[in-house]
Each structure stands twice: as C-alpha cells, then as structure tokens.
CSV table of C-alpha atoms in Angstrom, one decimal:
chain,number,residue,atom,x,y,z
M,1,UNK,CA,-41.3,-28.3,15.1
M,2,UNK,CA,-43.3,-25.1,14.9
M,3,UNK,CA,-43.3,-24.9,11.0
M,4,UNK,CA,-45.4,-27.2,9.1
M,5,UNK,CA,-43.7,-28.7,6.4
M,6,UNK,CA,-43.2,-31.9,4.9
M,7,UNK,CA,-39.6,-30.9,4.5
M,8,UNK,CA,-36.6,-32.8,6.7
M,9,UNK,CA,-34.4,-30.2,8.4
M,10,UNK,CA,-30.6,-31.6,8.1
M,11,UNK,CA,-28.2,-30.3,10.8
M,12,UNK,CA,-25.0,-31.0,9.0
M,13,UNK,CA,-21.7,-30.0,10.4
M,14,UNK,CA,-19.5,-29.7,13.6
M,15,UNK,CA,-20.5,-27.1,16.3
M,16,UNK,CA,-19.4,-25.1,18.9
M,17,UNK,CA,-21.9,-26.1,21.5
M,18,UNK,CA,-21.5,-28.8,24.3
M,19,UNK,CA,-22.2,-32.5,24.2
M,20,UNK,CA,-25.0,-31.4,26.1
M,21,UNK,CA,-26.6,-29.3,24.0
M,22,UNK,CA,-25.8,-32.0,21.0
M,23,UNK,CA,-27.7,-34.5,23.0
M,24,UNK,CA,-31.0,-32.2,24.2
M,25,UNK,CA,-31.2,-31.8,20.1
M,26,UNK,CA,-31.2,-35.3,19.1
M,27,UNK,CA,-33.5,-35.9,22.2
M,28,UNK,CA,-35.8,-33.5,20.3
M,29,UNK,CA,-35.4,-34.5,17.2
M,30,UNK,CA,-38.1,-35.8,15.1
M,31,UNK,CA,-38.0,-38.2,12.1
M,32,UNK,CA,-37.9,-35.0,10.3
M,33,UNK,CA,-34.8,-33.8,11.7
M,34,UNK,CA,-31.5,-35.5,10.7
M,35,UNK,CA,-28.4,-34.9,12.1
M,36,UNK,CA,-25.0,-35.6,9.8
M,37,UNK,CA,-21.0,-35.1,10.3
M,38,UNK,CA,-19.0,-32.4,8.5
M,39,UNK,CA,-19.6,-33.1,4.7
M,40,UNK,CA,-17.0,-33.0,2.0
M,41,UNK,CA,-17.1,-34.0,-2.1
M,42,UNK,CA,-19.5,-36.4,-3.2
M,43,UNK,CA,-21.3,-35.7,-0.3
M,44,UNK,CA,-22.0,-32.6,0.3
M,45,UNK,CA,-22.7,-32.3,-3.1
M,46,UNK,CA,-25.7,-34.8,-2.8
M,47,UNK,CA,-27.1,-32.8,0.5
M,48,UNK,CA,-26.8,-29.8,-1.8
M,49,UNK,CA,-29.0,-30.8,-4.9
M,50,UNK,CA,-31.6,-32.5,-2.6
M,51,UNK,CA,-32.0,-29.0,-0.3
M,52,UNK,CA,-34.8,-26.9,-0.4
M,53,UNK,CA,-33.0,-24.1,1.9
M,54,UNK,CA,-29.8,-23.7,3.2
M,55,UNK,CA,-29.8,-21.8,6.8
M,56,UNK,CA,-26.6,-20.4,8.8
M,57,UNK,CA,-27.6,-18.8,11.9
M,58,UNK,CA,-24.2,-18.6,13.2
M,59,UNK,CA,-23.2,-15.2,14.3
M,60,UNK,CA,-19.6,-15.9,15.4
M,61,UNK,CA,-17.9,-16.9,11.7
M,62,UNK,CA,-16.8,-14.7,9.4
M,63,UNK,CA,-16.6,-15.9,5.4
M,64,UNK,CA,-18.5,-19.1,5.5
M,65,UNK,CA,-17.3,-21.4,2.8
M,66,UNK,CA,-20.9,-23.5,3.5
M,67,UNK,CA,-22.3,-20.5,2.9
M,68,UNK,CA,-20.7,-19.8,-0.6
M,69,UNK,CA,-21.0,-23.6,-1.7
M,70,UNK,CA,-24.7,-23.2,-0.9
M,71,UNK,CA,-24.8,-20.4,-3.1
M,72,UNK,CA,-22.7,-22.1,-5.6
M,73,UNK,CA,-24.9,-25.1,-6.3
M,74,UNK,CA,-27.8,-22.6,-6.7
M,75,UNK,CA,-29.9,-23.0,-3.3
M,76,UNK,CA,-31.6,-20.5,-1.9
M,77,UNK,CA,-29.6,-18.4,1.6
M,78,UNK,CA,-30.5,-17.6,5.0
M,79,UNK,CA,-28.2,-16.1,6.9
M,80,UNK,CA,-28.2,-14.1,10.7
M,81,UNK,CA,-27.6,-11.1,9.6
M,82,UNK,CA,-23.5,-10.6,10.6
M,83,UNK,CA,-21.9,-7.8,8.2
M,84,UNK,CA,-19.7,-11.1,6.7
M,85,UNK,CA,-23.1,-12.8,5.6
M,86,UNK,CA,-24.3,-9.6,4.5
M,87,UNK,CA,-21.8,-8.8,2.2
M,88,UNK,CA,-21.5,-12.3,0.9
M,89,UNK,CA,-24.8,-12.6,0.0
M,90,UNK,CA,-25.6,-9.2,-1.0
M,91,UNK,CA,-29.0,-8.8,-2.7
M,92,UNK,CA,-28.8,-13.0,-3.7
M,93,UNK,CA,-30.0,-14.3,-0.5
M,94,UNK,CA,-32.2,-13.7,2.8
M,95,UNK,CA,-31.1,-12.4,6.3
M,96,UNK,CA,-32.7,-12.9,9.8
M,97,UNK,CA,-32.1,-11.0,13.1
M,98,UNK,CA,-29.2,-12.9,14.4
M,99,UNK,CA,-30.5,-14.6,17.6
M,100,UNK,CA,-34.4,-13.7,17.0
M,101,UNK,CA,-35.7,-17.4,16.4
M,102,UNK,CA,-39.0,-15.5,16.0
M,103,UNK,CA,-37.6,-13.9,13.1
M,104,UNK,CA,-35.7,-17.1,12.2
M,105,UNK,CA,-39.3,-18.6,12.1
M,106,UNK,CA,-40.8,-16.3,10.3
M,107,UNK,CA,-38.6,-16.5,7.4
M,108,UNK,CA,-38.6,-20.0,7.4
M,109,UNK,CA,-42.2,-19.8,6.9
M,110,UNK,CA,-42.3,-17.6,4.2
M,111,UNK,CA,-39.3,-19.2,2.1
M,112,UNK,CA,-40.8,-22.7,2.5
M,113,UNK,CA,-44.3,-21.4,1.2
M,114,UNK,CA,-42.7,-19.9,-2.0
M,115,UNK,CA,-40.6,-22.8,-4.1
M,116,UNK,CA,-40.2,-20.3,-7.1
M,117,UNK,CA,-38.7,-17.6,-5.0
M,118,UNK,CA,-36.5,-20.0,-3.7
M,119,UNK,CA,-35.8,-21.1,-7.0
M,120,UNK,CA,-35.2,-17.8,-8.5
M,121,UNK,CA,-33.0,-16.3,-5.6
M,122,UNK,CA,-30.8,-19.5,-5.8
M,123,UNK,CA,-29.9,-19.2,-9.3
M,124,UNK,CA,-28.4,-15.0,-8.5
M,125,UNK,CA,-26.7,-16.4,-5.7
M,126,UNK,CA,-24.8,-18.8,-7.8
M,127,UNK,CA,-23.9,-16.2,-10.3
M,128,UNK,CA,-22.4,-14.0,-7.2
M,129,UNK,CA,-20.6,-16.8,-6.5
M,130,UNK,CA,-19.6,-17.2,-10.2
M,131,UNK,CA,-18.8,-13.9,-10.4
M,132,UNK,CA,-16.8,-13.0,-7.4
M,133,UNK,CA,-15.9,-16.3,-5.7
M,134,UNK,CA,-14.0,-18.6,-8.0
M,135,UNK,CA,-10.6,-18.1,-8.1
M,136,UNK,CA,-11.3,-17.1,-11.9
M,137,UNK,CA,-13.5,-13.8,-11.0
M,138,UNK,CA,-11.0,-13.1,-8.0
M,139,UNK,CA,-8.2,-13.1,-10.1
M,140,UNK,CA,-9.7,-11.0,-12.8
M,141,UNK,CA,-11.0,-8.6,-10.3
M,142,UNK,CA,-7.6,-8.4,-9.3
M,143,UNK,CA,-6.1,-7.7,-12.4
M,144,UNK,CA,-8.3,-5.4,-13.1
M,145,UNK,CA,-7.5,-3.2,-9.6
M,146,UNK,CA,-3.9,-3.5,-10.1
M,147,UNK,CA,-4.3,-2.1,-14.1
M,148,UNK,CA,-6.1,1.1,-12.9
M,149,UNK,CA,-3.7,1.5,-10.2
M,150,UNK,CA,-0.5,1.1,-12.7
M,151,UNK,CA,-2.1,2.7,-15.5
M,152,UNK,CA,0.8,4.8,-17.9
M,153,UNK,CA,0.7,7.9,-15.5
M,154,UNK,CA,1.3,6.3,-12.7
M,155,UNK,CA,4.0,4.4,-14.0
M,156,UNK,CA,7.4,5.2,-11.8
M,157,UNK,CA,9.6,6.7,-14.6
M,158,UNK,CA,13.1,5.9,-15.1
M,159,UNK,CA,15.6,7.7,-13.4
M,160,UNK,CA,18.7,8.5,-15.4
M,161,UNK,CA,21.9,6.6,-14.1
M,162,UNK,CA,24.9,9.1,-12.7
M,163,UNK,CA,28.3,8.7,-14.4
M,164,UNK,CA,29.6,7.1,-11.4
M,165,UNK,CA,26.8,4.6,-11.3
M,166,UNK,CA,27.3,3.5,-15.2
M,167,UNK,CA,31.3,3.5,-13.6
M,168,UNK,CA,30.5,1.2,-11.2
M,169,UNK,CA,28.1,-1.0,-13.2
M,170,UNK,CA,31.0,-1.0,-16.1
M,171,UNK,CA,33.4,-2.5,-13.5
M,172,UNK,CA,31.0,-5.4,-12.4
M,173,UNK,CA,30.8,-6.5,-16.2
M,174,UNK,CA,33.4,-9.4,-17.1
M,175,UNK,CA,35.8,-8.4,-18.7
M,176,UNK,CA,35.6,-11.4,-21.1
M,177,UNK,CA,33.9,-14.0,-21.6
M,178,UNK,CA,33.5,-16.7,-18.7
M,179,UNK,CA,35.2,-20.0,-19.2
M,180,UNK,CA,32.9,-22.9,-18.9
C-alpha cells in the first residue's frame, strides 16, 4: 500500500502463518493485491512471464526452488538476505535486511522505478541458473571435481598379488567348462 505503483502484488504459495494472519491479509488486500494457491506447470509458468519482480522474504527456508525458477524464467530477485539466498543468487539478484520492511520498501521502490535494471539483472540470474542449476551444469561441475581429484597421480596403484593369493584365485576357477 505504501509504494505507488500500477503494478498487482501476487501472494502465491502456501505459508507458515495462521489462518489468522491469512485472513487480516486478505482483509487488507486491495484490488491490487491477489492472492493464489501453490502453482505448478502451466501455471506457474504464466505468473512467471507476466511478473515484474519476484520477492521471497522468507528467512526460515533454505534452497528455494521458487527462488531458482524465478531466476530461471529471467525475472529479476529479491531476497531477505539468509546466507541460502545469498549464495543462490550471488551477484544476479537483490537482497534486503531480513525482517526490515523498511528496507523491504525501499528496495521495492527502487526496483519498480528501474524496468531495465530489472530487465538486465533477470537475464544473469537465468544464466546462474543455467549454469549451476540444471542437472546438466551440476553434473558437469561434478565431473569436473571428481577428474581433478582422480587425476593420474592420485590414482591408487595396483598392488601386486602374493603367490598364495594367485593360489587361491587358481582354485576358484572351473576347472572346465560349465555345462549349460
């Protein structure tokens, strides 16, 4: 209510407040403030493209997948500023004091004044995302860890057998051939 904007704020999503606090929202709410369920697929996807601004204040979850499909469809992140948000967004995205709604206000305010910054931060979120999200970049990064970690040197090397271990493997051998 405090920022002037032409723009709808969507609350989309379950929550870990009370009824109560569900209903003194909605009892607030404006016809610029919408309230949807959890979102999935088609749409999600259509909340996505049509959002100026995605916001997570939350300061209890770690790894938010909302967070990373936000970044993933190219919109513009603000997060409280928990070391999980942190490190997901990096330098691709905003952070506020968690629990400071003056903060919280004031980078709504500036955000929503500035459509190309938006813009322009969105797209290097998505490429994070790109880049060290998708199970594509995760398994490369991978694969790339475990080949400087078992690189020639550090390969175990073989250990010569004993004569009384080639004994014993010479005894498990069939004799001949097994009948089918």
């Amino acid at each position: 209510e405090k920022i002037k904007t032409p723009l709808k704020l969507v609350l989309a999503g379950g929550s870990s407040y009370t009824d109560e606090y569900a209903c003194s929202l909605r009892q607030h709410a404006s016809d610029r403030i919408v309230f949807l369920d959890w979102l999935s697929g088609d749409e999600l996807s259509e909340v996505l493209t049509n959002a100026a601004l995605f916001v997570l204040p939350s300061d209890i979850e770690g790894l938010s997948l909302a967070l990373l499909d936000a970044m993933g469809a190219g919109i513009c992140v603000l997060t409280s500023d928990t070391p999980e948000n942190k490190e997901a967004i990096a330098d691709t995205g905003f952070t506020f004091n968690a629990g400071d709604g003056c903060d919280l206000q004031r980078m709504l305010t500036v955000l929503l004044s500035d459509s190309r910054l938006r813009e322009a931060v969105g797209k290097t979120g998505q490429e994070r995302v790109r880049q060290h999200f998708l199970w594509d970049g995760v398994v490369r990064e991978l694969a790339q860890i475990y080949g400087t970690l078992v690189t020639p040197e550090k390969r175990p090397s073989v250990i010569p057998l004993t004569e009384e271990q080639h004994d014993t493997l010479r005894l498990l051998r069939p004799k001949a051939p097994i009948a089918r």
